[in-house]
């Protein structure tokens, strides 16, 4: 039987689901469903993600449908089953949101059991497609592009910490690419002294042979790999958009996560990275010029159809004294904010030391939010495969 998490349910439904799932169910505490899957799964007792998320009728559709849509993109190995009145309108909305099954709130134990088994089988099938890198000979990894219309908003800090956090989740399977071709400083942020830089990685033998390319990468003590920025603006200007496309395509065949730090604005190289991205982190500082710039950039990318399904909006350097609320920002940009990282004196200090704050061991509000950002990506093959297989073999 698949592992089930139940949300937004009363005691009666909880009892029916408990029987239907043979007791393998965790009931989340009552309250509003968060729109962010990472926040939802922070409530899990053992940190192991479920096969099936079953949502009861106590949650209004305006909470359930956006959450289901995000789960379908970010956590495709979890199937969502919804208990709600199955009207034609709800059936259509549920289908569009990626919900696997829709049951009436009064569904009996056998109906729930059958729905959970169908959803669990679907989740297992999708997980087989999304197996981690060590279980597959070749696959295309996630290309996560960090983009912002303006400089000084912390792109390199966010990119280096995100890459380091993903390295913890996927050792030896994460690479950080510095695409600020003129003034990239990923090497400084990570305390690296590279032998080779971005132009070396896109020209000559490295552009034609993946094995050669891997020798041009710089390795961080954590196990993170990096393509560091050019030594001079003139050398960086030799890198073209076509070079970027070839580089990211090659790296995605070899690494589970490819994190791309870009220059401010929409340069040829940044557009190539966005075109190749499976995910984009749209970054802004929480001030009026930054938010206005982000809105303009989002508008341009929408017109170009260059916003991938995995879109994550991050507000950095947030300060409650700044006068802007998250709601103000969401109204201005016309979409939700996913992660808000507070301003912290510890962050610039860690950058100056060449030690990302996630590796510093500090307890800081910024660290908590950076980990929340990492969790948006690290959660995607959803079960720890060893635990999943062992548990299900024992049950069979």
Short mmCIF file of C-alpha atoms in Angstrom, two decimals:
data_model
loop_
_atom_site.label_atom_id
_atom_site.label_comp_id
_atom_site.label_asym_id
_atom_site.label_seq_id
_atom_site.Cartn_x
_atom_site.Cartn_y
_atom_site.Cartn_z
CA UNK A 1 0.00 0.00 0.00
CA UNK A 2 1.23 3.47 -0.84
CA UNK A 3 2.22 5.94 1.85
CA UNK A 4 -0.46 8.59 2.29
CA UNK A 5 -0.51 12.08 3.78
CA UNK A 6 -3.97 13.44 4.58
CA UNK A 7 -4.75 17.15 4.84
CA UNK A 8 -7.86 19.26 5.45
CA UNK A 9 -9.96 16.39 6.78
CA UNK A 10 -12.32 15.93 9.72
CA UNK A 11 -12.10 13.00 12.13
CA UNK A 12 -14.63 10.88 10.24
CA UNK A 13 -12.71 11.12 6.96
CA UNK A 14 -9.46 10.56 8.84
CA UNK A 15 -10.78 7.24 10.16
CA UNK A 16 -11.92 6.10 6.69
CA UNK A 17 -8.56 6.98 5.16
CA UNK A 18 -6.70 5.25 8.01
CA UNK A 19 -8.53 2.01 7.24
CA UNK A 20 -8.19 2.42 3.46
CA UNK A 21 -4.43 3.04 3.71
CA UNK A 22 -3.88 0.14 6.13
CA UNK A 23 -2.74 2.59 8.76
CA UNK A 24 0.13 4.01 6.64
CA UNK A 25 -1.13 7.59 6.78
CA UNK A 26 -0.01 10.80 8.41
CA UNK A 27 -2.66 13.41 9.13
CA UNK A 28 -1.45 17.00 8.86
CA UNK A 29 -2.62 19.47 11.51
CA UNK A 30 -5.68 21.55 10.64
CA UNK A 31 -5.24 24.96 9.13
CA UNK A 32 -4.80 26.71 5.82
CA UNK A 33 -2.90 24.76 3.17
CA UNK A 34 0.32 26.54 2.18
CA UNK A 35 0.77 27.32 -1.50
CA UNK A 36 4.41 26.18 -1.41
CA UNK A 37 4.98 22.38 -1.36
CA UNK A 38 8.17 22.86 0.68
CA UNK A 39 6.17 24.56 3.46
CA UNK A 40 3.55 21.81 3.33
CA UNK A 41 6.09 19.01 3.71
CA UNK A 42 7.93 20.76 6.54
CA UNK A 43 5.03 19.42 8.64
CA UNK A 44 5.93 15.79 7.96
CA UNK A 45 7.19 13.97 11.03
CA UNK A 46 9.94 11.89 9.40
CA UNK A 47 10.81 14.11 6.44
CA UNK A 48 9.97 11.31 3.95
CA UNK A 49 7.67 12.49 1.19
CA UNK A 50 4.49 10.55 0.42
CA UNK A 51 3.29 8.63 -2.60
CA UNK A 52 -0.18 10.18 -2.31
CA UNK A 53 -1.38 13.49 -0.91
CA UNK A 54 -5.08 13.17 -0.12
CA UNK A 55 -6.81 16.51 0.47
CA UNK A 56 -10.16 16.60 2.23
CA UNK A 57 -13.10 18.93 1.70
CA UNK A 58 -12.14 21.37 4.48
CA UNK A 59 -9.70 23.08 2.12
CA UNK A 60 -11.30 25.57 -0.31
CA UNK A 61 -10.56 25.10 -4.03
CA UNK A 62 -8.62 28.39 -4.20
CA UNK A 63 -6.04 26.80 -1.87
CA UNK A 64 -6.05 23.28 -3.31
CA UNK A 65 -5.76 23.97 -7.04
CA UNK A 66 -2.63 26.23 -6.97
CA UNK A 67 -0.92 23.80 -4.58
CA UNK A 68 -1.75 20.84 -6.86
CA UNK A 69 -0.38 22.71 -9.88
CA UNK A 70 2.92 23.36 -8.11
CA UNK A 71 3.17 19.78 -6.92
CA UNK A 72 2.61 18.57 -10.47
CA UNK A 73 5.62 20.62 -11.65
CA UNK A 74 7.95 20.50 -8.63
CA UNK A 75 7.10 17.09 -7.16
CA UNK A 76 5.85 14.91 -10.01
CA UNK A 77 6.38 11.74 -7.96
CA UNK A 78 3.48 12.66 -5.65
CA UNK A 79 -0.09 12.03 -6.80
CA UNK A 80 -2.86 14.27 -5.44
CA UNK A 81 -6.33 12.92 -4.67
CA UNK A 82 -9.04 15.43 -3.78
CA UNK A 83 -12.28 14.85 -1.91
CA UNK A 84 -14.78 17.46 -3.11
CA UNK A 85 -18.17 17.58 -4.75
CA UNK A 86 -17.49 16.23 -8.28
CA UNK A 87 -19.26 18.90 -10.31
CA UNK A 88 -18.32 19.26 -14.00
CA UNK A 89 -16.55 22.54 -13.21
CA UNK A 90 -14.53 20.97 -10.37
CA UNK A 91 -13.65 17.93 -12.50
CA UNK A 92 -12.27 20.19 -15.23
CA UNK A 93 -10.35 22.41 -12.77
CA UNK A 94 -8.91 19.35 -11.00
CA UNK A 95 -7.76 17.84 -14.28
CA UNK A 96 -6.04 21.07 -15.30
CA UNK A 97 -4.29 21.26 -11.92
CA UNK A 98 -2.85 17.76 -12.30
CA UNK A 99 -5.03 16.16 -9.62
CA UNK A 100 -5.02 12.38 -10.11
CA UNK A 101 -8.49 11.55 -8.77
CA UNK A 102 -11.60 13.31 -7.48
CA UNK A 103 -13.84 11.60 -4.92
CA UNK A 104 -17.04 12.66 -3.25
CA UNK A 105 -16.53 13.71 0.39
CA UNK A 106 -18.66 10.76 1.52
CA UNK A 107 -16.62 8.14 -0.36
CA UNK A 108 -16.47 4.85 1.50
CA UNK A 109 -13.35 2.94 2.52
CA UNK A 110 -13.21 0.80 -0.62
CA UNK A 111 -13.57 3.79 -2.94
CA UNK A 112 -10.78 5.58 -1.09
CA UNK A 113 -8.61 2.46 -1.13
CA UNK A 114 -9.03 2.07 -4.91
CA UNK A 115 -8.23 5.75 -5.52
CA UNK A 116 -5.12 5.58 -3.33
CA UNK A 117 -3.90 2.45 -5.13
CA UNK A 118 -4.40 4.08 -8.54
CA UNK A 119 -2.65 7.25 -7.41
CA UNK A 120 0.18 5.30 -5.79
CA UNK A 121 0.77 3.31 -8.96
CA UNK A 122 0.87 6.51 -11.00
CA UNK A 123 3.35 8.05 -8.56
CA UNK A 124 5.60 4.98 -8.73
CA UNK A 125 5.58 5.13 -12.52
CA UNK A 126 6.58 8.77 -12.57
CA UNK A 127 9.33 8.16 -10.00
CA UNK A 128 10.83 5.48 -12.22
CA UNK A 129 11.21 8.11 -14.93
CA UNK A 130 12.73 10.55 -12.41
CA UNK A 131 15.22 8.21 -10.76
CA UNK A 132 18.31 9.89 -9.33
CA UNK A 133 21.45 10.12 -11.42
CA UNK A 134 23.23 7.23 -9.74
CA UNK A 135 20.47 4.89 -10.96
CA UNK A 136 20.64 5.94 -14.61
CA UNK A 137 23.42 5.79 -17.14
CA UNK A 138 22.42 9.00 -18.91
CA UNK A 139 19.70 11.54 -18.36
CA UNK A 140 19.02 15.24 -18.69
CA UNK A 141 19.39 17.12 -15.41
CA UNK A 142 17.60 20.23 -14.21
CA UNK A 143 19.03 23.52 -15.47
CA UNK A 144 18.23 26.20 -12.88
CA UNK A 145 18.89 29.73 -14.16
CA UNK A 146 19.12 32.61 -11.68
CA UNK A 147 17.99 35.82 -13.39
CA UNK A 148 17.40 39.42 -12.39
CA UNK A 149 16.99 42.69 -14.30
CA UNK A 150 19.31 44.57 -11.96
CA UNK A 151 22.68 44.07 -10.34
CA UNK A 152 23.39 44.18 -6.63
CA UNK A 153 20.45 41.96 -5.65
CA UNK A 154 22.53 38.95 -4.60
CA UNK A 155 22.37 36.66 -7.65
CA UNK A 156 25.79 35.14 -7.02
CA UNK A 157 25.05 34.71 -3.32
CA UNK A 158 21.76 32.95 -4.08
CA UNK A 159 23.31 30.84 -6.86
CA UNK A 160 26.29 29.70 -4.80
CA UNK A 161 24.21 28.84 -1.76
CA UNK A 162 21.59 27.04 -3.87
CA UNK A 163 24.29 25.03 -5.63
CA UNK A 164 25.96 24.16 -2.34
CA UNK A 165 22.64 23.08 -0.82
CA UNK A 166 21.89 20.88 -3.84
CA UNK A 167 25.34 19.33 -3.55
CA UNK A 168 24.34 18.11 -0.10
CA UNK A 169 21.27 16.49 -1.65
CA UNK A 170 23.14 15.21 -4.73
CA UNK A 171 26.88 14.77 -3.94
CA UNK A 172 29.16 15.05 -6.98
CA UNK A 173 26.06 15.72 -9.12
CA UNK A 174 25.77 19.52 -9.04
CA UNK A 175 27.62 22.10 -11.13
CA UNK A 176 27.49 25.90 -10.87
CA UNK A 177 28.09 27.91 -14.06
CA UNK A 178 29.18 31.57 -13.91
CA UNK A 179 27.53 33.24 -16.90
CA UNK A 180 28.23 36.80 -15.85
CA UNK A 181 30.72 36.72 -18.69
CA UNK A 182 32.39 40.07 -17.96
CA UNK A 183 32.40 40.40 -14.18
CA UNK A 184 31.48 37.00 -12.76
CA UNK A 185 32.66 36.33 -9.23
CA UNK A 186 31.47 32.81 -8.45
CA UNK A 187 35.10 31.84 -7.81
CA UNK A 188 35.38 34.48 -5.08
CA UNK A 189 32.03 33.51 -3.53
CA UNK A 190 33.25 29.91 -3.21
CA UNK A 191 36.86 30.69 -2.32
CA UNK A 192 38.15 28.99 -5.48
CA UNK A 193 41.27 29.63 -7.55
CA UNK A 194 40.36 28.10 -10.92
CA UNK A 195 42.87 26.76 -13.38
CA UNK A 196 40.33 26.99 -16.19
CA UNK A 197 37.47 29.42 -16.75
CA UNK A 198 34.30 29.79 -18.83
CA UNK A 199 36.02 30.53 -22.21
CA UNK A 200 38.14 27.38 -21.78
CA UNK A 201 34.99 25.31 -21.18
CA UNK A 202 33.23 26.45 -24.36
CA UNK A 203 36.15 26.51 -26.80
CA UNK A 204 38.51 23.91 -28.21
CA UNK A 205 38.38 20.24 -27.20
CA UNK A 206 36.07 20.89 -24.22
CA UNK A 207 33.30 22.04 -26.55
CA UNK A 208 33.37 18.73 -28.41
CA UNK A 209 34.03 16.07 -25.78
CA UNK A 210 32.18 15.81 -22.48
CA UNK A 211 34.99 13.90 -20.83
CA UNK A 212 37.39 16.71 -21.70
CA UNK A 213 34.86 19.28 -20.49
CA UNK A 214 34.74 17.68 -17.05
CA UNK A 215 38.49 18.16 -16.69
CA UNK A 216 37.96 21.91 -17.15
CA UNK A 217 35.68 22.15 -14.13
CA UNK A 218 36.86 23.43 -10.75
CA UNK A 219 35.90 21.33 -7.75
CA UNK A 220 34.87 22.81 -4.40
CA UNK A 221 35.73 20.87 -1.21
CA UNK A 222 32.01 20.13 -0.75
CA UNK A 223 31.91 18.13 -4.00
CA UNK A 224 30.30 20.96 -5.97
CA UNK A 225 31.73 21.55 -9.44
CA UNK A 226 32.02 25.02 -10.98
CA UNK A 227 32.60 26.67 -14.33
CA UNK A 228 34.18 29.89 -13.08
CA UNK A 229 33.92 33.26 -14.80
CA UNK A 230 36.40 34.64 -17.31
CA UNK A 231 39.59 36.28 -16.10
CA UNK A 232 38.81 39.51 -17.96
CA UNK A 233 35.82 41.19 -19.64
CA UNK A 234 37.54 40.86 -23.02
CA UNK A 235 37.91 37.09 -22.60
CA UNK A 236 34.31 36.81 -21.43
CA UNK A 237 33.03 38.64 -24.49
CA UNK A 238 34.25 35.78 -26.67
CA UNK A 239 31.53 33.52 -25.22
CA UNK A 240 28.42 33.48 -27.42
CA UNK A 241 24.84 32.39 -26.86
CA UNK A 242 25.47 29.30 -28.98
CA UNK A 243 28.45 28.45 -26.76
CA UNK A 244 26.18 28.69 -23.72
CA UNK A 245 23.57 26.40 -25.26
CA UNK A 246 26.16 23.72 -26.06
CA UNK A 247 27.74 23.98 -22.61
CA UNK A 248 24.48 23.68 -20.67
CA UNK A 249 23.26 20.83 -22.87
CA UNK A 250 26.49 18.90 -22.23
CA UNK A 251 26.47 19.57 -18.48
CA UNK A 252 22.82 18.55 -18.16
CA UNK A 253 23.73 15.12 -19.53
CA UNK A 254 26.31 14.65 -16.80
CA UNK A 255 24.88 16.40 -13.73
CA UNK A 256 21.62 16.14 -11.88
CA UNK A 257 21.57 19.90 -11.18
CA UNK A 258 23.08 22.67 -13.30
CA UNK A 259 22.80 26.03 -11.51
CA UNK A 260 23.46 29.07 -13.71
CA UNK A 261 24.43 32.49 -12.35
CA UNK A 262 23.74 35.19 -14.95
CA UNK A 263 24.58 38.84 -15.53
CA UNK A 264 21.95 41.54 -14.85
CA UNK A 265 19.42 42.06 -17.62
CA UNK A 266 18.78 39.98 -20.70
CA UNK A 267 22.07 39.55 -22.50
CA UNK A 268 22.58 37.07 -25.34
CA UNK A 269 24.13 34.62 -22.88
CA UNK A 270 21.33 35.02 -20.32
CA UNK A 271 18.65 34.47 -22.97
CA UNK A 272 20.45 31.30 -24.06
CA UNK A 273 20.49 30.09 -20.44
CA UNK A 274 16.80 30.88 -20.04
CA UNK A 275 16.00 29.08 -23.28
CA UNK A 276 17.77 25.96 -21.98
CA UNK A 277 16.38 26.21 -18.41
CA UNK A 278 13.98 23.75 -16.85
CA UNK A 279 13.62 26.20 -13.92
CA UNK A 280 14.16 29.91 -13.52
CA UNK A 281 14.66 31.72 -10.22
CA UNK A 282 13.47 35.29 -10.78
CA UNK A 283 15.31 37.38 -8.20
CA UNK A 284 14.75 40.91 -6.96
CA UNK A 285 15.59 43.04 -3.99
CA UNK A 286 12.55 44.15 -2.03
CA UNK A 287 12.50 47.79 -3.10
CA UNK A 288 10.50 49.77 -5.64
CA UNK A 289 13.16 49.94 -8.41
CA UNK A 290 13.93 46.23 -8.07
CA UNK A 291 10.26 45.19 -8.12
CA UNK A 292 9.49 47.41 -11.12
CA UNK A 293 12.44 45.96 -12.98
CA UNK A 294 11.30 42.43 -12.17
CA UNK A 295 7.81 43.16 -13.47
CA UNK A 296 9.25 44.46 -16.76
CA UNK A 297 11.52 41.43 -17.12
CA UNK A 298 8.64 39.03 -16.45
CA UNK A 299 6.54 40.84 -19.07
CA UNK A 300 9.32 40.52 -21.67
CA UNK A 301 9.91 36.84 -20.93
CA UNK A 302 6.18 36.11 -21.14
CA UNK A 303 6.05 37.76 -24.56
CA UNK A 304 9.03 35.67 -25.65
CA UNK A 305 7.46 32.52 -24.14
CA UNK A 306 10.68 31.97 -22.19
CA UNK A 307 9.34 31.32 -18.68
CA UNK A 308 9.66 27.58 -18.01
CA UNK A 309 7.14 25.57 -16.00
CA UNK A 310 9.48 25.67 -13.02
CA UNK A 311 9.29 29.36 -12.14
CA UNK A 312 10.34 30.51 -8.68
CA UNK A 313 10.09 34.14 -7.54
CA UNK A 314 12.53 35.09 -4.77
CA UNK A 315 12.72 38.36 -2.88
CA UNK A 316 16.18 38.96 -1.43
CA UNK A 317 17.41 41.51 1.09
CA UNK A 318 13.92 41.86 2.58
CA UNK A 319 13.65 44.40 5.37
CA UNK A 320 10.40 45.08 7.27
CA UNK A 321 11.47 48.72 7.59
CA UNK A 322 11.59 49.11 3.81
CA UNK A 323 7.90 49.90 3.47
CA UNK A 324 6.99 47.12 1.00
CA UNK A 325 5.07 44.01 1.98
CA UNK A 326 5.03 40.70 0.13
CA UNK A 327 1.45 41.44 -0.90
CA UNK A 328 2.57 44.78 -2.39
CA UNK A 329 5.22 42.96 -4.43
CA UNK A 330 2.80 40.27 -5.63
CA UNK A 331 0.31 42.94 -6.72
CA UNK A 332 3.02 44.82 -8.60
CA UNK A 333 4.46 41.83 -10.48
CA UNK A 334 1.17 40.01 -11.02
CA UNK A 335 2.28 36.68 -9.56
CA UNK A 336 3.09 35.04 -6.24
CA UNK A 337 6.34 35.29 -4.29
CA UNK A 338 7.77 31.89 -3.35
CA UNK A 339 10.66 32.66 -1.00
CA UNK A 340 11.53 35.81 0.97
CA UNK A 341 15.13 36.00 2.22
CA UNK A 342 15.65 38.61 4.94
CA UNK A 343 18.55 41.03 4.98
CA UNK A 344 21.31 39.63 7.18
CA UNK A 345 24.69 41.01 8.22
CA UNK A 346 26.03 37.45 8.18
CA UNK A 347 25.54 37.03 4.42
CA UNK A 348 28.02 39.67 3.14
CA UNK A 349 30.51 38.53 5.78
CA UNK A 350 30.30 34.95 4.52
CA UNK A 351 30.63 36.12 0.90
CA UNK A 352 33.75 38.11 1.75
CA UNK A 353 35.22 34.99 3.35
CA UNK A 354 34.44 32.84 0.30
CA UNK A 355 32.25 30.55 2.42
CA UNK A 356 28.53 30.39 1.45
CA UNK A 357 26.41 30.93 4.53
CA UNK A 358 24.80 27.50 4.16
CA UNK A 359 28.24 26.02 4.79
CA UNK A 360 29.04 28.29 7.73
CA UNK A 361 26.97 26.47 10.34
CA UNK A 362 25.32 29.73 11.37
CA UNK A 363 21.80 29.89 12.72
CA UNK A 364 20.34 32.82 10.86
CA UNK A 365 16.89 33.62 9.40
CA UNK A 366 18.49 33.93 5.96
CA UNK A 367 19.83 30.38 6.28
CA UNK A 368 16.34 29.05 6.97
CA UNK A 369 14.91 30.69 3.85
CA UNK A 370 17.84 29.61 1.68
CA UNK A 371 17.19 26.04 2.79
CA UNK A 372 13.55 26.52 1.83
CA UNK A 373 14.71 27.53 -1.65
CA UNK A 374 16.96 24.46 -1.90
CA UNK A 375 14.04 22.26 -0.84
CA UNK A 376 12.02 23.40 -3.85
CA UNK A 377 14.50 21.50 -6.04
CA UNK A 378 15.97 18.86 -3.75
CA UNK A 379 12.49 17.43 -3.13
CA UNK A 380 12.03 16.14 -6.66
CA UNK A 381 12.54 12.56 -6.89
CA UNK A 382 10.30 12.32 -3.94
CA UNK A 383 11.22 9.24 -1.97
CA UNK A 384 14.61 8.23 -0.68
CA UNK A 385 14.91 5.26 -3.05
CA UNK A 386 16.62 2.92 -0.58
CA UNK A 387 13.98 3.39 2.10
CA UNK A 388 11.16 3.18 -0.42
CA UNK A 389 12.32 -0.09 -1.94
CA UNK A 390 13.16 -1.71 1.39
CA UNK A 391 9.79 -0.82 2.90
CA UNK A 392 7.80 -2.05 -0.08
CA UNK A 393 9.77 -5.27 -0.44
CA UNK A 394 9.08 -6.00 3.22
CA UNK A 395 5.38 -5.36 2.72
CA UNK A 396 5.10 -7.55 -0.41
#
